[in-house]
């Protein structure tokens, strides 16, 4: 798979796992293994909205190293398939899943048609990753195909532009790799165009602003170790990215939404 954004390089590798786990505990209060703006409270709400439960077949698109997916398996009894473009992420996810049989993780390009049958899933989740995928109409059409009739989809978009953003600010945001930004209302229109019925659009920007500032501040407190792992240039770039994201979110120039949609029965 081409083009895993450079921003994630290193974060999924073994050697650094303990440091990143400690940093996550300090940021979120509880380590879910997330590499995103996701809080436990949000994930538990998505689980309820998706009506996860024993044997419900869930697809986690761009699942990272599998922590959020395994949390859903543990708390709801669902069976999960996770895909991500990063081989380091999928290796880590496979180790986390072990041999329990309730989770499988595969390398796949989520910008392309995914290698599963029509109607193969009861629910789909995609956390803070859709912005890396080029053609949103095609991606949403593929998710609609993969859902069984009556199945539900929940995804977050952390790049909804809700105020003026300068070219310098766009450059810092874009420094982490390919990203698509959207105007308010675009996701709702694209979901409907893909044949999905929008049930909710939830503004999560308060928590987004808080987590971005925590990511900046907690990482700054672990600067010596993180500089050794990431290198000075990548560490400084990521700090600048978290700082700008916190400011844009606090000022409501950039918003993060969660969308819940259903494939009509
Ligand atoms: C912000 S991280 C979120 C990971 C995970 N959902 C979580 O909440 O921890 C974005 C993820 O998107 C993945 N990604 C980026 N482009 C992708 C693509 N074309 N196909 C599949 N995964 C991709 C990255 O490897 C990364 O794991």
mmCIF file of C-alpha atoms and ligand atoms in Angstrom:
data_model
loop_
_atom_site.group_PDB
_atom_site.id
_atom_site.type_symbol
_atom_site.label_atom_id
_atom_site.label_comp_id
_atom_site.label_asym_id
_atom_site.label_seq_id
_atom_site.Cartn_x
_atom_site.Cartn_y
_atom_site.Cartn_z
ATOM 1 C CA UNK A 1 0.000 0.000 0.000
ATOM 2 C CA UNK A 2 1.356 3.407 -0.876
ATOM 3 C CA UNK A 3 1.558 6.515 1.188
ATOM 4 C CA UNK A 4 1.142 5.914 4.886
ATOM 5 C CA UNK A 5 1.525 9.486 6.130
ATOM 6 C CA UNK A 6 5.019 10.069 7.535
ATOM 7 C CA UNK A 7 3.394 11.536 10.649
ATOM 8 C CA UNK A 8 2.618 8.013 11.929
ATOM 9 C CA UNK A 9 6.051 6.560 11.184
ATOM 10 C CA UNK A 10 7.644 5.215 14.331
ATOM 11 C CA UNK A 11 4.513 5.538 16.447
ATOM 12 C CA UNK A 12 3.486 1.950 15.755
ATOM 13 C CA UNK A 13 6.953 0.424 16.190
ATOM 14 C CA UNK A 14 7.781 -1.941 18.979
ATOM 15 C CA UNK A 15 10.789 -0.257 20.484
ATOM 16 C CA UNK A 16 8.767 2.812 21.365
ATOM 17 C CA UNK A 17 5.614 1.049 22.554
ATOM 18 C CA UNK A 18 6.118 1.574 26.291
ATOM 19 C CA UNK A 19 6.869 5.268 25.938
ATOM 20 C CA UNK A 20 3.817 5.904 23.766
ATOM 21 C CA UNK A 21 1.624 3.913 26.171
ATOM 22 C CA UNK A 22 2.818 6.066 29.074
ATOM 23 C CA UNK A 23 2.237 9.245 27.057
ATOM 24 C CA UNK A 24 -1.294 8.067 26.158
ATOM 25 C CA UNK A 25 -2.164 7.305 29.776
ATOM 26 C CA UNK A 26 -1.172 10.851 30.691
ATOM 27 C CA UNK A 27 -3.099 12.402 27.778
ATOM 28 C CA UNK A 28 -6.368 10.454 27.882
ATOM 29 C CA UNK A 29 -6.390 9.164 31.482
ATOM 30 C CA UNK A 30 -6.718 5.631 30.121
ATOM 31 C CA UNK A 31 -4.685 3.972 27.388
ATOM 32 C CA UNK A 32 -6.892 2.622 24.607
ATOM 33 C CA UNK A 33 -3.959 2.315 22.205
ATOM 34 C CA UNK A 34 -5.430 5.123 20.125
ATOM 35 C CA UNK A 35 -3.396 7.243 17.735
ATOM 36 C CA UNK A 36 -6.062 9.900 17.300
ATOM 37 C CA UNK A 37 -8.252 12.431 19.135
ATOM 38 C CA UNK A 38 -10.441 9.616 20.434
ATOM 39 C CA UNK A 39 -11.528 9.427 24.088
ATOM 40 C CA UNK A 40 -12.935 6.371 25.839
ATOM 41 C CA UNK A 41 -16.235 8.142 26.446
ATOM 42 C CA UNK A 42 -16.590 8.798 22.691
ATOM 43 C CA UNK A 43 -15.708 5.237 21.748
ATOM 44 C CA UNK A 44 -18.269 3.834 24.181
ATOM 45 C CA UNK A 45 -20.895 6.173 22.679
ATOM 46 C CA UNK A 46 -20.008 5.022 19.143
ATOM 47 C CA UNK A 47 -20.357 1.403 20.316
ATOM 48 C CA UNK A 48 -23.885 2.072 21.594
ATOM 49 C CA UNK A 49 -24.882 4.060 18.488
ATOM 50 C CA UNK A 50 -23.606 1.229 16.267
ATOM 51 C CA UNK A 51 -25.567 -1.235 18.418
ATOM 52 C CA UNK A 52 -22.498 -3.424 18.924
ATOM 53 C CA UNK A 53 -23.039 -6.614 20.859
ATOM 54 C CA UNK A 54 -22.054 -10.292 20.847
ATOM 55 C CA UNK A 55 -21.240 -11.578 17.343
ATOM 56 C CA UNK A 56 -21.998 -8.240 15.623
ATOM 57 C CA UNK A 57 -19.581 -8.039 12.675
ATOM 58 C CA UNK A 58 -17.622 -4.779 12.854
ATOM 59 C CA UNK A 59 -15.147 -3.345 10.314
ATOM 60 C CA UNK A 60 -12.657 -0.788 11.699
ATOM 61 C CA UNK A 61 -11.246 1.176 8.755
ATOM 62 C CA UNK A 62 -7.722 2.585 9.329
ATOM 63 C CA UNK A 63 -7.658 0.850 12.708
ATOM 64 C CA UNK A 64 -4.070 1.801 13.588
ATOM 65 C CA UNK A 65 -2.517 -0.627 16.046
ATOM 66 C CA UNK A 66 -5.884 -2.083 17.023
ATOM 67 C CA UNK A 67 -6.352 -0.745 20.558
ATOM 68 C CA UNK A 68 -9.772 0.867 19.994
ATOM 69 C CA UNK A 69 -11.008 -2.208 18.072
ATOM 70 C CA UNK A 70 -9.919 -4.562 20.862
ATOM 71 C CA UNK A 71 -11.622 -2.312 23.425
ATOM 72 C CA UNK A 72 -14.855 -2.785 21.455
ATOM 73 C CA UNK A 73 -14.361 -6.560 21.346
ATOM 74 C CA UNK A 74 -13.797 -6.649 25.124
ATOM 75 C CA UNK A 75 -16.687 -4.389 26.062
ATOM 76 C CA UNK A 76 -19.353 -5.557 23.571
ATOM 77 C CA UNK A 77 -18.397 -9.047 22.399
ATOM 78 C CA UNK A 78 -18.433 -7.967 18.749
ATOM 79 C CA UNK A 79 -16.140 -9.610 16.193
ATOM 80 C CA UNK A 80 -13.856 -7.175 14.444
ATOM 81 C CA UNK A 81 -11.954 -6.911 11.190
ATOM 82 C CA UNK A 82 -9.435 -4.081 11.169
ATOM 83 C CA UNK A 83 -7.601 -2.714 8.129
ATOM 84 C CA UNK A 84 -4.786 -0.190 7.951
ATOM 85 C CA UNK A 85 -2.173 0.755 5.374
ATOM 86 C CA UNK A 86 0.684 0.619 7.874
ATOM 87 C CA UNK A 87 2.333 -2.790 8.203
ATOM 88 C CA UNK A 88 3.797 -1.817 11.599
ATOM 89 C CA UNK A 89 0.288 -0.962 12.800
ATOM 90 C CA UNK A 90 -1.161 -4.262 11.584
ATOM 91 C CA UNK A 91 1.694 -6.254 13.111
ATOM 92 C CA UNK A 92 1.093 -4.567 16.482
ATOM 93 C CA UNK A 93 -2.681 -5.095 16.177
ATOM 94 C CA UNK A 94 -2.232 -8.795 15.400
ATOM 95 C CA UNK A 95 -0.112 -9.231 18.525
ATOM 96 C CA UNK A 96 -2.689 -7.428 20.632
ATOM 97 C CA UNK A 97 -5.472 -9.640 19.258
ATOM 98 C CA UNK A 98 -3.612 -12.871 20.005
ATOM 99 C CA UNK A 99 -5.311 -16.101 19.029
ATOM 100 C CA UNK A 100 -8.749 -15.411 20.529
ATOM 101 C CA UNK A 101 -10.534 -15.566 17.173
ATOM 102 C CA UNK A 102 -12.644 -12.429 17.717
ATOM 103 C CA UNK A 103 -10.379 -10.100 15.762
ATOM 104 C CA UNK A 104 -8.399 -10.160 12.547
ATOM 105 C CA UNK A 105 -6.238 -7.362 11.175
ATOM 106 C CA UNK A 106 -5.182 -6.918 7.542
ATOM 107 C CA UNK A 107 -3.066 -4.506 5.554
ATOM 108 C CA UNK A 108 -5.273 -2.741 3.018
ATOM 109 C CA UNK A 109 -5.557 0.606 1.262
ATOM 110 C CA UNK A 110 -8.789 2.123 2.511
ATOM 111 C CA UNK A 111 -8.789 4.648 -0.331
ATOM 112 C CA UNK A 112 -9.481 1.744 -2.700
ATOM 113 C CA UNK A 113 -12.272 -0.836 -2.828
ATOM 114 C CA UNK A 114 -11.824 -3.051 0.248
ATOM 115 C CA UNK A 115 -11.438 -6.829 -0.254
ATOM 116 C CA UNK A 116 -14.694 -7.941 1.412
ATOM 117 C CA UNK A 117 -18.058 -9.137 0.093
ATOM 118 C CA UNK A 118 -21.149 -6.967 -0.216
ATOM 119 C CA UNK A 119 -23.045 -6.847 3.080
ATOM 120 C CA UNK A 120 -20.189 -8.523 4.982
ATOM 121 C CA UNK A 121 -20.521 -6.211 8.027
ATOM 122 C CA UNK A 122 -23.224 -5.139 10.465
ATOM 123 C CA UNK A 123 -21.296 -2.009 11.446
ATOM 124 C CA UNK A 124 -18.351 0.094 10.284
ATOM 125 C CA UNK A 125 -16.258 2.535 12.300
ATOM 126 C CA UNK A 126 -13.483 4.835 11.088
ATOM 127 C CA UNK A 127 -11.747 7.085 13.614
ATOM 128 C CA UNK A 128 -9.864 10.189 12.471
ATOM 129 C CA UNK A 129 -8.664 8.690 9.224
ATOM 130 C CA UNK A 130 -11.125 9.588 6.467
ATOM 131 C CA UNK A 131 -9.193 12.804 5.821
ATOM 132 C CA UNK A 132 -6.294 10.719 4.498
ATOM 133 C CA UNK A 133 -8.494 9.076 1.831
ATOM 134 C CA UNK A 134 -8.742 10.846 -1.515
ATOM 135 C CA UNK A 135 -12.156 10.183 -2.999
ATOM 136 C CA UNK A 136 -14.778 10.454 -0.280
ATOM 137 C CA UNK A 137 -17.734 9.679 -2.576
ATOM 138 C CA UNK A 138 -16.049 6.422 -3.635
ATOM 139 C CA UNK A 139 -15.028 5.560 -0.052
ATOM 140 C CA UNK A 140 -18.551 6.108 1.278
ATOM 141 C CA UNK A 141 -20.029 4.127 -1.611
ATOM 142 C CA UNK A 142 -17.721 1.224 -0.748
ATOM 143 C CA UNK A 143 -18.726 1.402 2.936
ATOM 144 C CA UNK A 144 -22.396 1.392 1.877
ATOM 145 C CA UNK A 145 -21.673 -1.716 -0.203
ATOM 146 C CA UNK A 146 -19.961 -3.471 2.736
ATOM 147 C CA UNK A 147 -22.823 -2.811 5.180
ATOM 148 C CA UNK A 148 -25.775 -5.179 5.327
ATOM 149 C CA UNK A 149 -29.169 -3.491 4.906
ATOM 150 C CA UNK A 150 -29.985 -1.913 8.291
ATOM 151 C CA UNK A 151 -26.269 -1.821 9.209
ATOM 152 C CA UNK A 152 -24.720 1.299 10.732
ATOM 153 C CA UNK A 153 -21.639 3.400 10.129
ATOM 154 C CA UNK A 154 -19.861 5.872 12.403
ATOM 155 C CA UNK A 155 -16.855 7.976 11.460
ATOM 156 C CA UNK A 156 -15.127 11.127 12.620
ATOM 157 C CA UNK A 157 -13.896 13.994 10.458
ATOM 158 C CA UNK A 158 -11.382 16.178 12.323
ATOM 159 C CA UNK A 159 -10.916 18.593 9.418
ATOM 160 C CA UNK A 160 -14.236 20.369 9.074
ATOM 161 C CA UNK A 161 -13.309 23.978 8.300
ATOM 162 C CA UNK A 162 -15.571 26.285 10.316
ATOM 163 C CA UNK A 163 -13.635 29.554 10.154
ATOM 164 C CA UNK A 164 -10.825 31.363 8.363
ATOM 165 C CA UNK A 165 -7.588 29.368 8.067
ATOM 166 C CA UNK A 166 -4.430 30.928 6.541
ATOM 167 C CA UNK A 167 -2.067 29.343 4.027
ATOM 168 C CA UNK A 168 0.616 29.060 6.758
ATOM 169 C CA UNK A 169 -1.820 27.193 8.954
ATOM 170 C CA UNK A 170 -2.840 24.928 6.083
ATOM 171 C CA UNK A 171 0.863 24.204 5.483
ATOM 172 C CA UNK A 172 1.376 23.085 9.099
ATOM 173 C CA UNK A 173 -1.736 20.901 8.977
ATOM 174 C CA UNK A 174 -0.610 19.440 5.636
ATOM 175 C CA UNK A 175 2.894 18.738 7.007
ATOM 176 C CA UNK A 176 1.624 15.410 8.380
ATOM 177 C CA UNK A 177 0.741 14.083 4.933
ATOM 178 C CA UNK A 178 -2.082 14.021 2.409
ATOM 179 C CA UNK A 179 -5.339 15.356 3.856
ATOM 180 C CA UNK A 180 -8.762 16.389 2.628
ATOM 181 C CA UNK A 181 -10.647 19.199 4.397
ATOM 182 C CA UNK A 182 -14.409 19.636 4.177
ATOM 183 C CA UNK A 183 -16.919 22.448 4.671
ATOM 184 C CA UNK A 184 -19.746 21.998 7.197
ATOM 185 C CA UNK A 185 -22.583 19.953 5.722
ATOM 186 C CA UNK A 186 -20.455 18.189 3.097
ATOM 187 C CA UNK A 187 -20.273 14.878 4.965
ATOM 188 C CA UNK A 188 -24.037 14.790 5.427
ATOM 189 C CA UNK A 189 -24.595 15.421 1.697
ATOM 190 C CA UNK A 190 -22.005 12.832 0.645
ATOM 191 C CA UNK A 191 -23.464 10.194 2.982
ATOM 192 C CA UNK A 192 -26.947 10.705 1.565
ATOM 193 C CA UNK A 193 -25.520 10.610 -1.982
ATOM 194 C CA UNK A 194 -23.941 7.238 -1.137
ATOM 195 C CA UNK A 195 -27.388 5.905 -0.223
ATOM 196 C CA UNK A 196 -26.866 6.139 3.541
ATOM 197 C CA UNK A 197 -29.338 7.782 5.895
ATOM 198 C CA UNK A 198 -27.733 10.314 8.288
ATOM 199 C CA UNK A 199 -28.909 9.786 11.874
ATOM 200 C CA UNK A 200 -26.575 12.168 13.734
ATOM 201 C CA UNK A 201 -23.804 14.718 13.236
ATOM 202 C CA UNK A 202 -22.195 15.301 16.603
ATOM 203 C CA UNK A 203 -19.866 18.261 17.214
ATOM 204 C CA UNK A 204 -16.905 16.922 19.246
ATOM 205 C CA UNK A 205 -14.767 20.063 18.993
ATOM 206 C CA UNK A 206 -14.586 20.763 22.760
ATOM 207 C CA UNK A 207 -12.935 17.444 23.463
ATOM 208 C CA UNK A 208 -10.826 17.767 20.266
ATOM 209 C CA UNK A 209 -9.360 21.090 21.493
ATOM 210 C CA UNK A 210 -8.659 19.664 24.934
ATOM 211 C CA UNK A 211 -6.981 16.486 23.610
ATOM 212 C CA UNK A 212 -4.858 18.424 21.094
ATOM 213 C CA UNK A 213 -3.539 20.669 23.892
ATOM 214 C CA UNK A 214 -2.926 17.615 26.120
ATOM 215 C CA UNK A 215 -1.041 15.852 23.319
ATOM 216 C CA UNK A 216 1.205 18.912 22.931
ATOM 217 C CA UNK A 217 1.762 19.393 26.668
ATOM 218 C CA UNK A 218 2.264 15.756 27.713
ATOM 219 C CA UNK A 219 4.642 15.179 24.782
ATOM 220 C CA UNK A 220 6.575 18.311 25.794
ATOM 221 C CA UNK A 221 6.970 16.753 29.265
ATOM 222 C CA UNK A 222 8.493 13.634 27.638
ATOM 223 C CA UNK A 223 10.548 15.624 25.131
ATOM 224 C CA UNK A 224 13.915 14.006 25.855
ATOM 225 C CA UNK A 225 12.683 10.450 25.282
ATOM 226 C CA UNK A 226 10.458 11.361 22.329
ATOM 227 C CA UNK A 227 13.257 13.281 20.605
ATOM 228 C CA UNK A 228 15.394 10.135 20.797
ATOM 229 C CA UNK A 229 12.621 8.027 19.277
ATOM 230 C CA UNK A 230 11.315 10.438 16.663
ATOM 231 C CA UNK A 231 14.354 12.619 15.924
ATOM 232 C CA UNK A 232 14.420 16.387 16.503
ATOM 233 C CA UNK A 233 12.832 17.416 13.197
ATOM 234 C CA UNK A 234 9.863 15.031 13.480
ATOM 235 C CA UNK A 235 9.345 15.819 17.174
ATOM 236 C CA UNK A 236 9.335 19.580 16.524
ATOM 237 C CA UNK A 237 7.041 19.144 13.514
ATOM 238 C CA UNK A 238 4.554 17.098 15.533
ATOM 239 C CA UNK A 239 4.623 19.603 18.407
ATOM 240 C CA UNK A 240 3.907 22.425 15.970
ATOM 241 C CA UNK A 241 1.066 20.340 14.494
ATOM 242 C CA UNK A 242 -0.538 19.673 17.913
ATOM 243 C CA UNK A 243 -0.109 23.306 18.968
ATOM 244 C CA UNK A 244 -1.763 24.637 15.816
ATOM 245 C CA UNK A 245 -4.545 22.054 15.988
ATOM 246 C CA UNK A 246 -5.294 23.026 19.607
ATOM 247 C CA UNK A 247 -5.475 26.710 18.660
ATOM 248 C CA UNK A 248 -7.649 26.177 15.566
ATOM 249 C CA UNK A 249 -10.037 23.977 17.547
ATOM 250 C CA UNK A 250 -10.185 26.333 20.555
ATOM 251 C CA UNK A 251 -11.020 29.192 18.176
ATOM 252 C CA UNK A 252 -13.591 27.024 16.371
ATOM 253 C CA UNK A 253 -11.873 27.575 13.038
ATOM 254 C CA UNK A 254 -11.429 23.819 12.718
ATOM 255 C CA UNK A 255 -14.043 21.393 14.047
ATOM 256 C CA UNK A 256 -14.278 17.659 14.584
ATOM 257 C CA UNK A 257 -17.565 15.890 13.987
ATOM 258 C CA UNK A 258 -18.783 12.318 14.385
ATOM 259 C CA UNK A 259 -21.349 11.122 11.847
ATOM 260 C CA UNK A 260 -23.721 8.249 12.367
ATOM 261 C CA UNK A 261 -25.497 6.820 9.329
ATOM 262 C CA UNK A 262 -27.541 3.762 8.448
ATOM 263 C CA UNK A 263 -27.938 1.725 5.302
ATOM 264 C CA UNK A 264 -31.701 1.633 4.748
ATOM 265 C CA UNK A 265 -33.167 -1.816 5.370
HETATM 266 C C1 LIG B 1 -5.085 9.276 13.114
HETATM 267 S S1 LIG B 1 -4.633 7.596 12.771
HETATM 268 C C2 LIG B 1 -6.047 6.782 13.516
HETATM 269 C C3 LIG B 1 -5.818 5.344 13.807
HETATM 270 C C4 LIG B 1 -6.948 4.654 14.597
HETATM 271 N N1 LIG B 1 -8.239 4.780 13.918
HETATM 272 C C5 LIG B 1 -7.043 5.213 15.989
HETATM 273 O O1 LIG B 1 -8.042 5.877 16.334
HETATM 274 O O2 LIG B 1 -6.104 4.998 16.755
HETATM 275 C C6 LIG B 1 -4.926 7.445 11.022
HETATM 276 C C7 LIG B 1 -4.621 6.059 10.464
HETATM 277 O O3 LIG B 1 -4.937 6.053 9.077
HETATM 278 C C8 LIG B 1 -4.057 5.131 8.460
HETATM 279 N N2 LIG B 1 -4.111 5.372 7.023
HETATM 280 C C9 LIG B 1 -3.716 6.467 6.345
HETATM 281 N N3 LIG B 1 -3.951 6.330 5.030
HETATM 282 C C10 LIG B 1 -4.524 5.098 4.872
HETATM 283 C C11 LIG B 1 -5.006 4.359 3.746
HETATM 284 N N4 LIG B 1 -4.940 4.848 2.503
HETATM 285 N N5 LIG B 1 -5.536 3.135 3.966
HETATM 286 C C12 LIG B 1 -5.602 2.603 5.205
HETATM 287 N N6 LIG B 1 -5.154 3.255 6.302
HETATM 288 C C13 LIG B 1 -4.626 4.486 6.143
HETATM 289 C C14 LIG B 1 -2.722 5.420 9.108
HETATM 290 O O4 LIG B 1 -1.793 4.364 8.953
HETATM 291 C C15 LIG B 1 -3.162 5.624 10.569
HETATM 292 O O5 LIG B 1 -3.107 4.406 11.277
#
